[in-house]
mmCIF file of C-alpha atoms in Angstrom:
data_model
loop_
_atom_site.group_PDB
_atom_site.id
_atom_site.type_symbol
_atom_site.label_atom_id
_atom_site.label_comp_id
_atom_site.label_asym_id
_atom_site.label_seq_id
_atom_site.Cartn_x
_atom_site.Cartn_y
_atom_site.Cartn_z
ATOM 1 C CA LEU A 1 40.406 39.136 -53.419
ATOM 2 C CA ARG A 2 41.506 35.776 -52.035
ATOM 3 C CA PHE A 3 37.872 34.675 -51.755
ATOM 4 C CA MET A 4 37.083 35.918 -55.277
ATOM 5 C CA ARG A 5 39.941 33.891 -56.707
ATOM 6 C CA ILE A 6 38.291 30.697 -55.475
ATOM 7 C CA GLY A 7 34.874 31.516 -56.894
ATOM 8 C CA LEU A 8 33.050 33.340 -54.097
ATOM 9 C CA ASN A 9 30.973 36.336 -55.111
ATOM 10 C CA ILE A 10 32.173 38.715 -52.414
ATOM 11 C CA GLU A 11 32.581 42.429 -51.966
ATOM 12 C CA ALA A 12 34.514 44.388 -49.339
ATOM 13 C CA VAL A 13 32.758 47.694 -48.802
ATOM 14 C CA THR A 14 34.115 50.661 -46.874
ATOM 15 C CA ASP A 15 32.038 53.446 -48.444
ATOM 16 C CA SER A 16 28.922 54.273 -46.410
ATOM 17 C CA HIS A 17 26.816 55.035 -49.503
ATOM 18 C CA ILE A 18 27.648 51.675 -51.091
ATOM 19 C CA MET A 19 26.810 49.962 -47.776
ATOM 20 C CA LYS A 20 23.352 51.535 -47.876
ATOM 21 C CA VAL A 21 22.792 50.594 -51.521
ATOM 22 C CA ASN A 22 23.950 47.012 -50.919
ATOM 23 C CA SER A 23 21.700 46.611 -47.889
ATOM 24 C CA VAL A 24 18.676 47.102 -50.157
ATOM 25 C CA ILE A 25 19.656 44.459 -52.748
ATOM 26 C CA LEU A 26 20.676 41.688 -50.324
ATOM 27 C CA ASN A 27 18.575 38.565 -49.835
ATOM 28 C CA GLU A 28 18.387 35.454 -47.638
ATOM 29 C CA SER A 29 21.161 33.729 -49.587
ATOM 30 C CA CYS A 30 23.668 36.420 -48.571
ATOM 31 C CA LEU A 31 25.983 36.816 -45.602
ATOM 32 C CA VAL A 32 27.038 40.205 -44.276
ATOM 33 C CA ILE A 33 30.144 40.434 -42.127
ATOM 34 C CA GLY A 34 30.623 43.733 -40.347
ATOM 35 C CA ILE A 35 34.034 44.526 -38.914
ATOM 36 C CA SER A 36 34.251 47.289 -36.337
ATOM 37 C CA VAL A 37 36.887 47.151 -33.624
ATOM 38 C CA SER A 38 34.975 49.725 -31.566
ATOM 39 C CA GLY A 39 31.644 48.052 -32.267
ATOM 40 C CA GLN A 40 30.190 51.533 -32.587
ATOM 41 C CA THR A 41 30.864 52.478 -36.208
ATOM 42 C CA ASP A 42 27.501 53.900 -37.278
ATOM 43 C CA ASP A 43 27.771 52.835 -40.923
ATOM 44 C CA ILE A 44 28.623 49.249 -39.990
ATOM 45 C CA ILE A 45 25.940 48.935 -37.309
ATOM 46 C CA SER A 46 23.188 50.471 -39.459
ATOM 47 C CA SER A 47 24.161 48.262 -42.413
ATOM 48 C CA LEU A 48 23.994 45.156 -40.234
ATOM 49 C CA LYS A 49 20.585 46.213 -38.914
ATOM 50 C CA SER A 50 19.257 46.837 -42.414
ATOM 51 C CA ALA A 51 20.646 43.547 -43.733
ATOM 52 C CA HIS A 52 19.167 41.639 -40.798
ATOM 53 C CA GLN A 53 15.747 43.166 -41.532
ATOM 54 C CA GLN A 54 16.077 41.801 -45.095
ATOM 55 C CA GLY A 55 16.524 38.282 -43.701
ATOM 56 C CA VAL A 56 20.271 38.236 -44.326
ATOM 57 C CA TYR A 57 22.546 36.259 -41.988
ATOM 58 C CA THR A 58 24.705 38.808 -40.174
ATOM 59 C CA LEU A 59 28.021 38.502 -38.348
ATOM 60 C CA LEU A 60 29.847 41.216 -36.428
ATOM 61 C CA MET A 61 33.556 41.059 -35.630
ATOM 62 C CA THR A 62 34.405 43.498 -32.866
ATOM 63 C CA ALA A 63 36.386 44.102 -29.694
ATOM 64 C CA ARG A 64 33.299 45.380 -27.841
ATOM 65 C CA GLN A 65 30.925 43.181 -25.888
ATOM 66 C CA ASP A 66 27.342 44.359 -26.097
ATOM 67 C CA LYS A 67 24.253 42.172 -25.692
ATOM 68 C CA GLY A 68 22.385 44.667 -27.899
ATOM 69 C CA TYR A 69 24.086 43.159 -30.945
ATOM 70 C CA GLN A 70 21.819 40.112 -30.564
ATOM 71 C CA GLU A 71 18.938 42.184 -31.939
ATOM 72 C CA PHE A 72 20.508 42.413 -35.411
ATOM 73 C CA CYS A 73 23.467 39.990 -35.483
ATOM 74 C CA ASP A 74 23.115 36.253 -35.860
ATOM 75 C CA GLU A 75 26.709 35.850 -34.667
ATOM 76 C CA THR A 76 29.123 38.120 -32.853
ATOM 77 C CA LEU A 77 32.833 37.375 -32.591
ATOM 78 C CA ILE A 78 34.538 39.284 -29.782
ATOM 79 C CA PHE A 79 38.275 39.954 -30.065
ATOM 80 C CA ALA A 80 41.013 41.438 -27.893
ATOM 81 C CA SER A 81 40.629 45.136 -27.267
ATOM 82 C CA LYS A 82 42.870 48.052 -26.373
ATOM 83 C CA GLU A 83 41.172 48.339 -22.975
ATOM 84 C CA HIS A 84 42.321 44.830 -22.009
ATOM 85 C CA LEU A 85 45.879 44.813 -23.331
ATOM 86 C CA GLU A 86 47.211 43.928 -19.875
ATOM 87 C CA ARG A 87 45.698 40.469 -20.387
ATOM 88 C CA GLY A 88 47.390 39.826 -23.717
ATOM 89 C CA ASN A 89 50.209 42.375 -23.882
ATOM 90 C CA ILE A 90 50.515 44.459 -26.998
ATOM 91 C CA ILE A 91 48.120 42.494 -29.178
ATOM 92 C CA SER A 92 46.479 44.590 -31.851
ATOM 93 C CA PRO A 93 42.700 44.186 -32.107
ATOM 94 C CA GLN A 94 43.081 43.979 -35.892
ATOM 95 C CA PHE A 95 45.339 40.913 -35.708
ATOM 96 C CA PRO A 96 42.712 38.445 -34.419
ATOM 97 C CA ILE A 97 40.205 39.730 -36.974
ATOM 98 C CA LEU A 98 42.671 39.126 -39.808
ATOM 99 C CA LEU A 99 43.453 35.714 -38.379
ATOM 100 C CA MET A 100 39.748 34.815 -38.259
ATOM 101 C CA LEU A 101 39.337 35.868 -41.889
ATOM 102 C CA ASP A 102 42.197 33.493 -42.732
ATOM 103 C CA VAL A 103 40.441 30.707 -40.804
ATOM 104 C CA LEU A 104 37.188 31.379 -42.693
ATOM 105 C CA TYR A 105 39.092 31.342 -45.986
ATOM 106 C CA SER A 106 40.806 28.072 -45.131
ATOM 107 C CA ARG A 107 37.507 26.455 -44.122
ATOM 108 C CA TYR A 108 35.726 27.665 -47.252
ATOM 109 C CA LEU A 109 38.603 26.404 -49.402
ATOM 110 C CA GLN A 110 38.131 22.894 -47.969
ATOM 111 C CA ILE A 111 34.626 22.701 -49.453
ATOM 112 C CA ASP A 112 35.156 21.273 -52.963
ATOM 113 C CA ARG A 113 38.871 22.047 -52.732
ATOM 114 C CA GLN A 114 39.861 20.762 -56.196
ATOM 115 C CA LYS A 115 37.367 23.009 -57.943
ATOM 116 C CA LYS A 116 38.448 26.030 -55.898
ATOM 117 C CA GLU A 117 42.144 25.372 -56.494
ATOM 118 C CA ALA A 118 41.457 25.123 -60.253
ATOM 119 C CA LEU A 119 39.526 28.420 -60.126
ATOM 120 C CA HIS A 120 42.385 30.010 -58.201
ATOM 121 C CA GLU A 121 44.926 28.870 -60.802
ATOM 122 C CA TYR A 122 42.672 30.063 -63.639
ATOM 123 C CA THR A 123 42.235 33.519 -62.092
ATOM 124 C CA ILE A 124 45.989 33.871 -61.495
ATOM 125 C CA GLN A 125 46.702 32.903 -65.106
ATOM 126 C CA SER A 126 44.090 35.414 -66.318
ATOM 127 C CA LEU A 127 45.738 38.158 -64.260
ATOM 128 C CA LEU A 128 49.191 37.296 -65.595
ATOM 129 C CA GLN A 129 47.963 37.508 -69.201
ATOM 130 C CA SER A 130 46.750 41.084 -68.748
#
């Protein structure tokens, strides 16, 4: 929702059927970000593969290192995992993923910031009027 409020046409999908439908209508101007801590969630992996075949830029955020991701992911961001907690003590694998989404949001906001801040204010006002 934060991205939508600053004018980005974005959708967060958790339903496997919607993932499959979306993978058919994507094109080269799209970006697909798959988030799977295990790196083995079938719906996420198959959606990334399908999107990549459509020419879509794909990014996987995961806690699993696997060179096989290179076949269908343009980028892979590896985060702390439960198996390596002794290195970082009690860090949740979800925390770095959420932090990275905040970094991406902040970076995107910097591109034409005034326009995005105006859009954000307009969307908030529209929500308050409802």
